[in-house]
Coordinates of C-alpha atoms in Angstrom, one line a residue:
X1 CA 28.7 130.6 116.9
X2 CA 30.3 127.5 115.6
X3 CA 33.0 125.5 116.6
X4 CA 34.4 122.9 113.4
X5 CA 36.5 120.6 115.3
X6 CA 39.1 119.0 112.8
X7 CA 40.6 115.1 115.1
X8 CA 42.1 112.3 113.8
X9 CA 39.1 110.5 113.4
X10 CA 35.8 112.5 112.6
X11 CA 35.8 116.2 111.5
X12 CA 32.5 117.8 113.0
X13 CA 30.7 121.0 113.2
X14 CA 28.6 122.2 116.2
X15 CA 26.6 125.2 115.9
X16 CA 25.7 126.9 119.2
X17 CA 22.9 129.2 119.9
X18 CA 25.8 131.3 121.9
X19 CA 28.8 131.3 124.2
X20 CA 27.3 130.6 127.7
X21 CA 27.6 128.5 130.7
X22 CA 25.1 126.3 129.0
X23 CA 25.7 126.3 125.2
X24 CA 22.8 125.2 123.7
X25 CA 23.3 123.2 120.3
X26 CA 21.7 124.3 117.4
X27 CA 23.3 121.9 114.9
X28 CA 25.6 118.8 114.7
X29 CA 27.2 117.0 112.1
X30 CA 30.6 114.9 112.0
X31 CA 32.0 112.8 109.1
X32 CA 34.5 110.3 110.2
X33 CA 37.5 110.8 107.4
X34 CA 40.0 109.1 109.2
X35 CA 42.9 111.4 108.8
X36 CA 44.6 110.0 111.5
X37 CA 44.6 106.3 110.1
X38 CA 47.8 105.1 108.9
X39 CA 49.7 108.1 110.3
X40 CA 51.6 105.8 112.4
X41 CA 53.5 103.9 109.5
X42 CA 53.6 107.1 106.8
X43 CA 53.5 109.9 108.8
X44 CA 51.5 111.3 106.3
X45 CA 47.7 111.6 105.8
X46 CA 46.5 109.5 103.8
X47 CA 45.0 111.4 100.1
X48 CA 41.4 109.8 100.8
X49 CA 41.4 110.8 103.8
X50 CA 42.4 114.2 103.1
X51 CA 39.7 114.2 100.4
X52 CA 36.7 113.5 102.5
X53 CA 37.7 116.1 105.4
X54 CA 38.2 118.9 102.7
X55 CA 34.9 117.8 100.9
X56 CA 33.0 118.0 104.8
X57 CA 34.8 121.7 105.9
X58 CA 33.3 123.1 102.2
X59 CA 29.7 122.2 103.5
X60 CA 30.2 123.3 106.9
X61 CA 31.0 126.4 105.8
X62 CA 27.5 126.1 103.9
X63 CA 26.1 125.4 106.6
X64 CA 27.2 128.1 109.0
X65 CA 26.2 130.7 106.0
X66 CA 22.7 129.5 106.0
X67 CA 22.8 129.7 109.8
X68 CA 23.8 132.5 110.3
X69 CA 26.7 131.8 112.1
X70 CA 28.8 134.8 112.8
X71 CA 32.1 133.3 114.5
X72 CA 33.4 130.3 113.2
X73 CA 36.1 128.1 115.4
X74 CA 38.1 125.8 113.8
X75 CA 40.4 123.4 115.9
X76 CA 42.3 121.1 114.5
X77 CA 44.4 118.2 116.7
X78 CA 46.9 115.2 116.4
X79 CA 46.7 114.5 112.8
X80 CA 47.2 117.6 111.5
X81 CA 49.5 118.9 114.2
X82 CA 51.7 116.0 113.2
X83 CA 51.9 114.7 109.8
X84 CA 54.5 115.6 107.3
X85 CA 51.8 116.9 104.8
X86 CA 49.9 118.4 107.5
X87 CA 50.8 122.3 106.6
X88 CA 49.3 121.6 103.2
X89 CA 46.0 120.4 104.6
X90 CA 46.0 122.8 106.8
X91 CA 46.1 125.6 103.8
X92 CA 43.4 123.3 102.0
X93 CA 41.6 123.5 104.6
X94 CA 41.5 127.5 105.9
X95 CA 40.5 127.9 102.0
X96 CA 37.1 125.2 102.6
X97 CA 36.2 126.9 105.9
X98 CA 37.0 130.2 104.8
X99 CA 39.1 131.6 108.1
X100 CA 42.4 130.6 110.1
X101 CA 42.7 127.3 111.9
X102 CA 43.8 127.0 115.0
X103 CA 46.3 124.0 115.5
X104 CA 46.4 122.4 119.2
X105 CA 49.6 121.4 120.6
X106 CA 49.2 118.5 123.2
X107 CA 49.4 120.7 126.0
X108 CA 46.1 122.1 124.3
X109 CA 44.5 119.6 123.8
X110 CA 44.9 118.1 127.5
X111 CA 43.9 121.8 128.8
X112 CA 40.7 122.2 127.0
X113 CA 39.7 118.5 127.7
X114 CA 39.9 119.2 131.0
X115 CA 38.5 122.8 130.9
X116 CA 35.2 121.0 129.0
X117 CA 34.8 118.3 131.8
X118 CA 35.0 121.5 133.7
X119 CA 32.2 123.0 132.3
X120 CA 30.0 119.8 132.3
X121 CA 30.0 119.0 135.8
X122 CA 29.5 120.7 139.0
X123 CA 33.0 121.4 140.8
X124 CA 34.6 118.0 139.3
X125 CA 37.6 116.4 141.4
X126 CA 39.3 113.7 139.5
X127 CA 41.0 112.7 136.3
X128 CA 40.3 113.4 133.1
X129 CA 41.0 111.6 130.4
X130 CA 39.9 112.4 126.1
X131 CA 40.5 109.7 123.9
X132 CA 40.4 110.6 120.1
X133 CA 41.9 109.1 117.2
X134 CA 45.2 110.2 117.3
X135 CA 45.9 111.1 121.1
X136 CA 45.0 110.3 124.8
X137 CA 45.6 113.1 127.3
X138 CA 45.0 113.0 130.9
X139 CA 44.5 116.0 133.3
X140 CA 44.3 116.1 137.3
X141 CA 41.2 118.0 138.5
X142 CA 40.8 119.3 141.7
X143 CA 37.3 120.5 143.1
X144 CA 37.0 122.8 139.4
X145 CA 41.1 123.5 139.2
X146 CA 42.9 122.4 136.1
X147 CA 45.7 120.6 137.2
X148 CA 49.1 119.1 135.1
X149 CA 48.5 116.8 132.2
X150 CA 49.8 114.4 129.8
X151 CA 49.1 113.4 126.4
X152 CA 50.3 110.4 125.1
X153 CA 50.1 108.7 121.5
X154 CA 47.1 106.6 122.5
X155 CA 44.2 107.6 120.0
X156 CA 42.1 104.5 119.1
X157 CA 43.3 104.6 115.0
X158 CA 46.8 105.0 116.2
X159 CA 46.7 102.3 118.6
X160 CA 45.4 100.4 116.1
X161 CA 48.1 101.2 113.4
X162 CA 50.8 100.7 116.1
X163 CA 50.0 97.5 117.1
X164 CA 48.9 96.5 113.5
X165 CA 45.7 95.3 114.3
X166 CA 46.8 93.1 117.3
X167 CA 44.4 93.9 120.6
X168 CA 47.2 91.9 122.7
X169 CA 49.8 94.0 121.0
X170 CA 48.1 97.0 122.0
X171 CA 47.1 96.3 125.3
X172 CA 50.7 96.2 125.9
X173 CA 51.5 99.7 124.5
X174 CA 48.2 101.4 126.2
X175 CA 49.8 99.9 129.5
X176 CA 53.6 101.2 128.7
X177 CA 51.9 104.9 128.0
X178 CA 49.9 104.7 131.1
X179 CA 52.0 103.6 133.5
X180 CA 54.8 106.2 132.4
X181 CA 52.0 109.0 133.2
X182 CA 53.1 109.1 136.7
X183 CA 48.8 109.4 137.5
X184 CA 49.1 106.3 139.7
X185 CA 49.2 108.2 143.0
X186 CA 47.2 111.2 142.0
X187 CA 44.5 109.1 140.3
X188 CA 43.8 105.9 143.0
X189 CA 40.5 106.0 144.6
X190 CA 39.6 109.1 142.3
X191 CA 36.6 109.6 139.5
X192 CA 38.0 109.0 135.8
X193 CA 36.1 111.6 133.7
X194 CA 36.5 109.5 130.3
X195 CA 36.0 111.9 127.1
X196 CA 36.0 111.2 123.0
X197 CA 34.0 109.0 120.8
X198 CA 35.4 105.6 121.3
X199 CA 34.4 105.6 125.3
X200 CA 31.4 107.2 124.6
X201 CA 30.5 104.5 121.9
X202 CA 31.8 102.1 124.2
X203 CA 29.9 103.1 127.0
X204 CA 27.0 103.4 125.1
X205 CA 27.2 100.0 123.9
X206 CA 27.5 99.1 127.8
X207 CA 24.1 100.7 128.5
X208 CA 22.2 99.0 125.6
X209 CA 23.6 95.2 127.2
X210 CA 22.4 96.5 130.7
X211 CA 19.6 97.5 130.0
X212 CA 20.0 101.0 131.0
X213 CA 16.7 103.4 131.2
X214 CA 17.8 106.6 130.4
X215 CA 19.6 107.2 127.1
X216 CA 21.7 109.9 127.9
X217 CA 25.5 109.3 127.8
X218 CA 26.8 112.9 129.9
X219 CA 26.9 111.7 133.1
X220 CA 26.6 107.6 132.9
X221 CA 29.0 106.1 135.7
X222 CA 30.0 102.6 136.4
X223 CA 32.5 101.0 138.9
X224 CA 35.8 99.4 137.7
X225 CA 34.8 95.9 139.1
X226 CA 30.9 96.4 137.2
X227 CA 32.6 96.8 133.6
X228 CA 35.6 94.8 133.8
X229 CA 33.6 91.5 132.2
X230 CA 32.1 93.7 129.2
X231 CA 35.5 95.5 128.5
X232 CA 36.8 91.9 128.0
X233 CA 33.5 90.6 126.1
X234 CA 34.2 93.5 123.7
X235 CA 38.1 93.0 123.5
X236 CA 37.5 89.1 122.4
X237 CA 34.8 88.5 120.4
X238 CA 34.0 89.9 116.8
X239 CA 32.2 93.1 117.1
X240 CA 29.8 92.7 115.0
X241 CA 28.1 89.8 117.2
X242 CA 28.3 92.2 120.3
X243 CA 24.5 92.0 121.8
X244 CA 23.1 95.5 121.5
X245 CA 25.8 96.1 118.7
X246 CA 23.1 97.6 116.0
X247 CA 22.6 101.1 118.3
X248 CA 26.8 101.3 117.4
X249 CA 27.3 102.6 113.7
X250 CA 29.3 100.3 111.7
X251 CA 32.4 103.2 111.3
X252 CA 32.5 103.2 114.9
X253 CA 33.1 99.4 116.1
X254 CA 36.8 98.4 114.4
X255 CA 37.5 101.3 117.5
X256 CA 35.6 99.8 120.6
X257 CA 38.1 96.9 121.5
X258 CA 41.0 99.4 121.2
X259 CA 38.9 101.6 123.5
X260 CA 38.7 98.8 125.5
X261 CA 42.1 97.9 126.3
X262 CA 43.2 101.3 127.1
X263 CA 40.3 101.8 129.5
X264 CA 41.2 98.7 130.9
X265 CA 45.2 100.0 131.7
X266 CA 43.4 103.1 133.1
X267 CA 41.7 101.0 135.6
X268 CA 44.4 98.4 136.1
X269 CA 46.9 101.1 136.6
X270 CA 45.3 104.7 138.1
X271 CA 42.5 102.4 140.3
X272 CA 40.0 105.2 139.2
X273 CA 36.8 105.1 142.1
X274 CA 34.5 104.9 139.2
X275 CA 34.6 105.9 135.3
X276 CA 32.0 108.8 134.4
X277 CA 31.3 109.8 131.1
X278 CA 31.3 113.0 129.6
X279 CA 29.7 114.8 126.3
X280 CA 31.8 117.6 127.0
X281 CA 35.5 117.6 125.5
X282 CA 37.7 119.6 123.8
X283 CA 34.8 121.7 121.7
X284 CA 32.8 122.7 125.0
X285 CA 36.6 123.2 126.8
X286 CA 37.8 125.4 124.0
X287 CA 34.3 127.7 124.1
X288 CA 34.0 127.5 128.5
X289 CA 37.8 128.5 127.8
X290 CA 36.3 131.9 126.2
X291 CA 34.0 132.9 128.7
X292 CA 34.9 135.9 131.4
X293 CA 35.2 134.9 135.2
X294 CA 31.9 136.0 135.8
X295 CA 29.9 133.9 133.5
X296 CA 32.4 130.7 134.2
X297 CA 30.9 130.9 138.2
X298 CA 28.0 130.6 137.3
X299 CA 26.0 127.3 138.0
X300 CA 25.1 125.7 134.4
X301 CA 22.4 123.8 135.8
X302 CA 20.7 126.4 136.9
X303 CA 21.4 128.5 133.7
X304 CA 20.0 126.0 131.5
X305 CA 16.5 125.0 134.0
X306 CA 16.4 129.5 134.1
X307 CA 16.1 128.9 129.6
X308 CA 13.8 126.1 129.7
X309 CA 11.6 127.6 132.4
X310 CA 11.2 131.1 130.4
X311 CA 11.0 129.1 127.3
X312 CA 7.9 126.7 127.8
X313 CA 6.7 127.8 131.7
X314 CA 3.8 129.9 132.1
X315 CA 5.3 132.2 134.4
X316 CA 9.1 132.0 134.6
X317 CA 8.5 134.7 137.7
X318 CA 6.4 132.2 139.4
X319 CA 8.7 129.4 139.1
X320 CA 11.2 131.9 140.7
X321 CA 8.9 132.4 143.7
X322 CA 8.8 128.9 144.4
X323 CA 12.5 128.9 144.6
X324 CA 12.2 131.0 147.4
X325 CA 9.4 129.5 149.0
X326 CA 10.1 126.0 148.8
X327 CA 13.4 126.8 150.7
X328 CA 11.7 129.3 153.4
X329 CA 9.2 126.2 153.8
X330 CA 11.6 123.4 154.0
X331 CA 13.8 125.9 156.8
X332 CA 10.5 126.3 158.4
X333 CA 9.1 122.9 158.7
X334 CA 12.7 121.4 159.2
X335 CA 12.9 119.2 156.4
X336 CA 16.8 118.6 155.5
X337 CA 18.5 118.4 153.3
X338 CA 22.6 118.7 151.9
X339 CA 23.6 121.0 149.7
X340 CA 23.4 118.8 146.8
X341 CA 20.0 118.2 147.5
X342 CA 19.2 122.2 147.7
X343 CA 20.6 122.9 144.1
X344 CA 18.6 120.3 142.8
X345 CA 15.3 121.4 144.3
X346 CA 16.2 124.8 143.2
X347 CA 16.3 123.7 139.2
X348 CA 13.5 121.7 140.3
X349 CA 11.2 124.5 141.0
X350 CA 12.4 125.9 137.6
X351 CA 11.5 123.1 135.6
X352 CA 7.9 122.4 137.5
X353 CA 5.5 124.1 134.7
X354 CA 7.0 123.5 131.5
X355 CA 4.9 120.8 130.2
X356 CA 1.7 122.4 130.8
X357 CA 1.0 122.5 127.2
X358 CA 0.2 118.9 127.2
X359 CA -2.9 117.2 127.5
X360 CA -3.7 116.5 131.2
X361 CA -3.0 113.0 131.8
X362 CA 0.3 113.0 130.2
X363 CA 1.7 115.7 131.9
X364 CA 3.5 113.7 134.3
X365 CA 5.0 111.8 132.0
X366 CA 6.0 114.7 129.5
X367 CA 7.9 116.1 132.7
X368 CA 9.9 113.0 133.2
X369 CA 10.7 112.5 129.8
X370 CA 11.9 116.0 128.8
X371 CA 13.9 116.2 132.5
X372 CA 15.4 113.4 132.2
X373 CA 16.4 113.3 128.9
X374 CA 17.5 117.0 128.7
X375 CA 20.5 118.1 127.6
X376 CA 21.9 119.4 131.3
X377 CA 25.6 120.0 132.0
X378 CA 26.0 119.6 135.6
X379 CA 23.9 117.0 136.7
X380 CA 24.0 113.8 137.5
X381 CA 21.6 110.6 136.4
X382 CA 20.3 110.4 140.0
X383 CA 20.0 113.7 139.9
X384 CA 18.2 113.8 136.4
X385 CA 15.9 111.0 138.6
X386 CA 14.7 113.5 141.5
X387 CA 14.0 116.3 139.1
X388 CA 11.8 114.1 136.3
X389 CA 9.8 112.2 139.8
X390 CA 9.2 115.5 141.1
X391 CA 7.8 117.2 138.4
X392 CA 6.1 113.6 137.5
X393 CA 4.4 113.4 140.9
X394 CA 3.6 117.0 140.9
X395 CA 1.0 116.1 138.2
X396 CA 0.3 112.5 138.6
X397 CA -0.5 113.1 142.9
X398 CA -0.4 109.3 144.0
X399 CA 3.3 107.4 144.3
X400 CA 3.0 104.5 141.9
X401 CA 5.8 102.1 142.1
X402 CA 5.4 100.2 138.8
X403 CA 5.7 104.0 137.0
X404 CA 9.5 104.0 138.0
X405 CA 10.3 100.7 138.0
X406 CA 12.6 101.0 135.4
X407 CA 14.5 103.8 137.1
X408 CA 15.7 101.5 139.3
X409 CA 19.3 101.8 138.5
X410 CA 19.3 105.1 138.9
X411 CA 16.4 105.8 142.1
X412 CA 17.5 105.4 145.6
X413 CA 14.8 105.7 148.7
X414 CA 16.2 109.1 149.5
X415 CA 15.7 110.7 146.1
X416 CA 12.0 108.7 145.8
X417 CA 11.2 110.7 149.5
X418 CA 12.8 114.0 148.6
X419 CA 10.8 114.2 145.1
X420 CA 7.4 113.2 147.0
X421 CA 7.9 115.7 149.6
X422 CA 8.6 118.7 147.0
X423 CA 5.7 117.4 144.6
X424 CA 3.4 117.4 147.4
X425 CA 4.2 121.1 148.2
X426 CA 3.8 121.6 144.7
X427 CA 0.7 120.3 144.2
X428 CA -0.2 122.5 147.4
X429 CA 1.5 125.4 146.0
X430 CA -0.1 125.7 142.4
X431 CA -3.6 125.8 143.5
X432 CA -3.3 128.8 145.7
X433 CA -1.2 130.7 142.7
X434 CA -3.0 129.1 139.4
X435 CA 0.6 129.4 138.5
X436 CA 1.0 133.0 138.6
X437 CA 3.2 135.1 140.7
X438 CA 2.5 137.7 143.6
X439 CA 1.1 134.6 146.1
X440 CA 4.0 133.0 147.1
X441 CA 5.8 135.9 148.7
X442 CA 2.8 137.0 150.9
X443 CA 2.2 133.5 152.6
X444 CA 4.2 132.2 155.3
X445 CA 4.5 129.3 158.2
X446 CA 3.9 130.0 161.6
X447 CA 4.3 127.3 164.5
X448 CA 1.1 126.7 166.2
X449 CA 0.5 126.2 169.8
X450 CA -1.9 123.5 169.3
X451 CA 0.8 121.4 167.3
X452 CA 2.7 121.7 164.3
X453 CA 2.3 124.5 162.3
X454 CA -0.1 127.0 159.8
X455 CA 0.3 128.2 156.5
X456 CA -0.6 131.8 157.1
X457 CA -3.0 133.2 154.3
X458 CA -3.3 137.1 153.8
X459 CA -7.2 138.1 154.7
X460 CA -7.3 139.5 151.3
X461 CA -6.2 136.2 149.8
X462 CA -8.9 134.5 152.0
X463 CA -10.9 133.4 148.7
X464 CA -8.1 131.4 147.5
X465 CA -9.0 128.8 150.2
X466 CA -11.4 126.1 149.6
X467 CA -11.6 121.9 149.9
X468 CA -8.8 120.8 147.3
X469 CA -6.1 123.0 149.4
X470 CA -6.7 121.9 152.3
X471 CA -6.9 118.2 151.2
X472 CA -4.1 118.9 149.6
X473 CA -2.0 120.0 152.7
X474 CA -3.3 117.5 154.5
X475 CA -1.9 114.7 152.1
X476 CA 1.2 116.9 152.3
X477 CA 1.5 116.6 156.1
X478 CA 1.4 112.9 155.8
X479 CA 4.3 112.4 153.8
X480 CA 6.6 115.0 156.1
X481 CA 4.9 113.8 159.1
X482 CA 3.9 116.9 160.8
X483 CA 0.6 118.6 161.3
X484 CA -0.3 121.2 159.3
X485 CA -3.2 123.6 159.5
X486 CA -4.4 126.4 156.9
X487 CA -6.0 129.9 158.3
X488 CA -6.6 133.3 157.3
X489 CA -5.5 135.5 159.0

């Protein structure tokens, strides 16, 4: 399925594997036509502009032919909701993509904004806010619930076009719009969920200057006070000269200060707790928007580590088991931890074989780069950390400090001790099951008289037992400080 989303900035297909909780992208291509610039003073779009989207809807519909696509979902937003020649384009453009277009109002647009923040995080509470070309709307979200919603006429190009160029000019109208919201109250203190291009850009530019180590944008959060000197860095000086500027492409800077300023009335005017990024927008809101109530409850997380694990584990069963028997052995042996911490060992123990393919001593590694750079709704980056360092330690044994170092933005103690204690039961686990199912569910933890407790083998299992398990409970036991014996019986 396909969705061809038509803004005032970029027209772009995405071609999806399927509708699910966690859409996986087969294909992505925008071209950035601009038919939002200079909408401001004509109220028309422009004939170039016009040109190039038509041209770019003709080979998406190529595209989605030799795909195999078999729904197509064209959206289209500001610009074409709004110009006087926008009925025209619109026909133009149902003739290039070869079915109807569905124009979003505002109200739409602010709804399905919301809806794909929604879908991209786990139970968000907070604001979100999509910035396109030709539009900003904002949406109060509480603990999942799409709330009320604004949009205003704050897209980057039009910004730009209102304020002819001027970033002082335009600071003042982002400030006007933002303050007539009425978001102060709701928003203070509150997570600002920022959507769109220009703050992802923006954002991205922010993680190239600091050095960032991972390199994926969903998720990437920063306090008010952290950003306010790059916000104005980028608002005064040429962007071109920006350090880190060459990962930007050269169509997207002219937008960044404009991006800027508005992100800077956000936070001077809704005192947002902290600004979190999202991938997901109005494309993953419109599809999430599609989906019955039974698939929306589900946890997307989970549903993508379930796809990866039967895609590249050896046993997708077997990572199942150890699901279940990580959590009987952490209720056993009283190791806490929150809720949080449960899910994430959970997708954890789904994620634990699927670099197994690789060449032994870049297993570990493998793990950490696929986890951490996957592309999981749902997740946060410190949560990205603990599942990549478990599955890292589960094949590299020994913690080695100078491996993470550059996860230090990212790595507090807490995660570091909660992925060593599950990669030590791993590393426990997988050599009593070779990584095959029908183990797990027959062992169990007993507490022992003598002190501590004993991992309870099955007689018949008896042969399982040797040096390396033992040694490798015993390294276990250190790290959760407990004794820990092994018997047959």
């Amino acid at each position: 399925m396909a969705v061809v989303d038509i803004g005032s900035n970029s027209v772009r297909l995405v071609i999806y594997e399927g509708n699910t909780r966690a859409p996986t992208v087969l294909f992505n291509e925008k071209v950035l036509s601009g038919l939002g610039r200079g909408l401001a003073q004509t109220n028309r779009l422009d004939d170039k502009a016009v040109a190039s989207a038509l041209s770019a809807l003709s080979r998406f519909r190529a595209l989605c032919d030799q795909s195999g696509v078999t729904e197509i979902h064209p959206i289209a937003t500001a610009a074409a909701r709004e110009a006087t020649n926008g009925p025209d384009f619109v026909r133009a453009a149902e003739a290039a993509i070869g079915c109807p277009i569905t124009i979003l109002s505002g109200a739409d647009e602010a709804h399905f904004a919301a809806e794909g923040v929604v879908s991209g995080f786990h139970a968000p509470d907070g604001i979100a806010g999509d910035l396109g070309g030709g539009s900003l709307e904002i949406v109060d979200i509480a603990r999942g619930q799409i709330g009320k919603g604004v949009t205003m006429p704050l897209g980057g190009l039009r910004l730009q076009d209102l304020s002819g160029n001027d970033v002082g000019k335009a600071r003042a109208i982002a400030e006007s719009h933002v303050i007539a919201t009425g978001f102060a109250g709701v928003a203070t203190g509150r997570p600002f969920f920022a959507v769109g291009g220009t703050w992802r850009n923006l954002f991205k530019l922010h993680m190239e200057q600091t050095g960032y180590p991972l390199h994926v944008m969903h998720g990437y959060c920063v306090k008010p006070a952290g950003i306010a000197d790059f916000l104005a860095s980028v608002i005064k000086a040429d962007p071109d000269k920006l350090p880190g500027i060459a990962a930007i492409s050269r169509s997207r800077r002219a937008l960044l200060a404009f991006g800027a300023v508005t992100l800077q009335a956000v936070i001077t005017h809704l005192k947002p707790s902290e600004i979190v990024l999202s991938a997901y927008g109005v494309r993953e809101g419109y599809l999430h928007g599609r989906l019955d109530e039974t698939e929306k409850a589900k946890d997307p997380l989970m549903e993508a580590a379930h796809e990866l694990s039967f895609l590249r584990s050896r046993s997708p069963l077997h990572n199942e088991e150890l699901v279940e028997w990580t959590s009987r052995t952490f209720a056993s042996l009283g190791i806490a931890e929150t809720p949080g911490e449960e899910r994430l060992r959970k997708a954890a123990c789904l994620l634990t074989d699927i670099s197994w393919r690789a060449h032994p001593d870049y297993r570990g590694r493998q793990s950490m780069s696929i986890i951490v750079n996957a592309n999981f709704p749902a997740v946060d980056h410190a949560g990205r950390a603990y599942l990549g360092l478990a599955n890292y330690y589960r094949y590299e044994g020994t913690f080695d400090p100078d491996s993470i170092a550059n996860m230090g933005h990212v790595v507090e103690a807490r995660t570091l001790t909660l992925a060593r204690i599950l990669a030590s039961l791993f590393r426990v686990t997988y050599l009593l099951t070779a990584a095959m199912p029908g183990v797990l569910e027959r062992l169990r933890w007993a507490q022992d008289p003598r002190g501590g407790f004993t991992l309870v083998i099955p007689k018949d299992l008896s042969g399982l037992m040797g040096e390396r398990p033992e040694a490798r409970l015993q390294s276990f036991a250190k790290i959760i400080e407990r004794t820990l014996r092994m018997e047959v019986r």
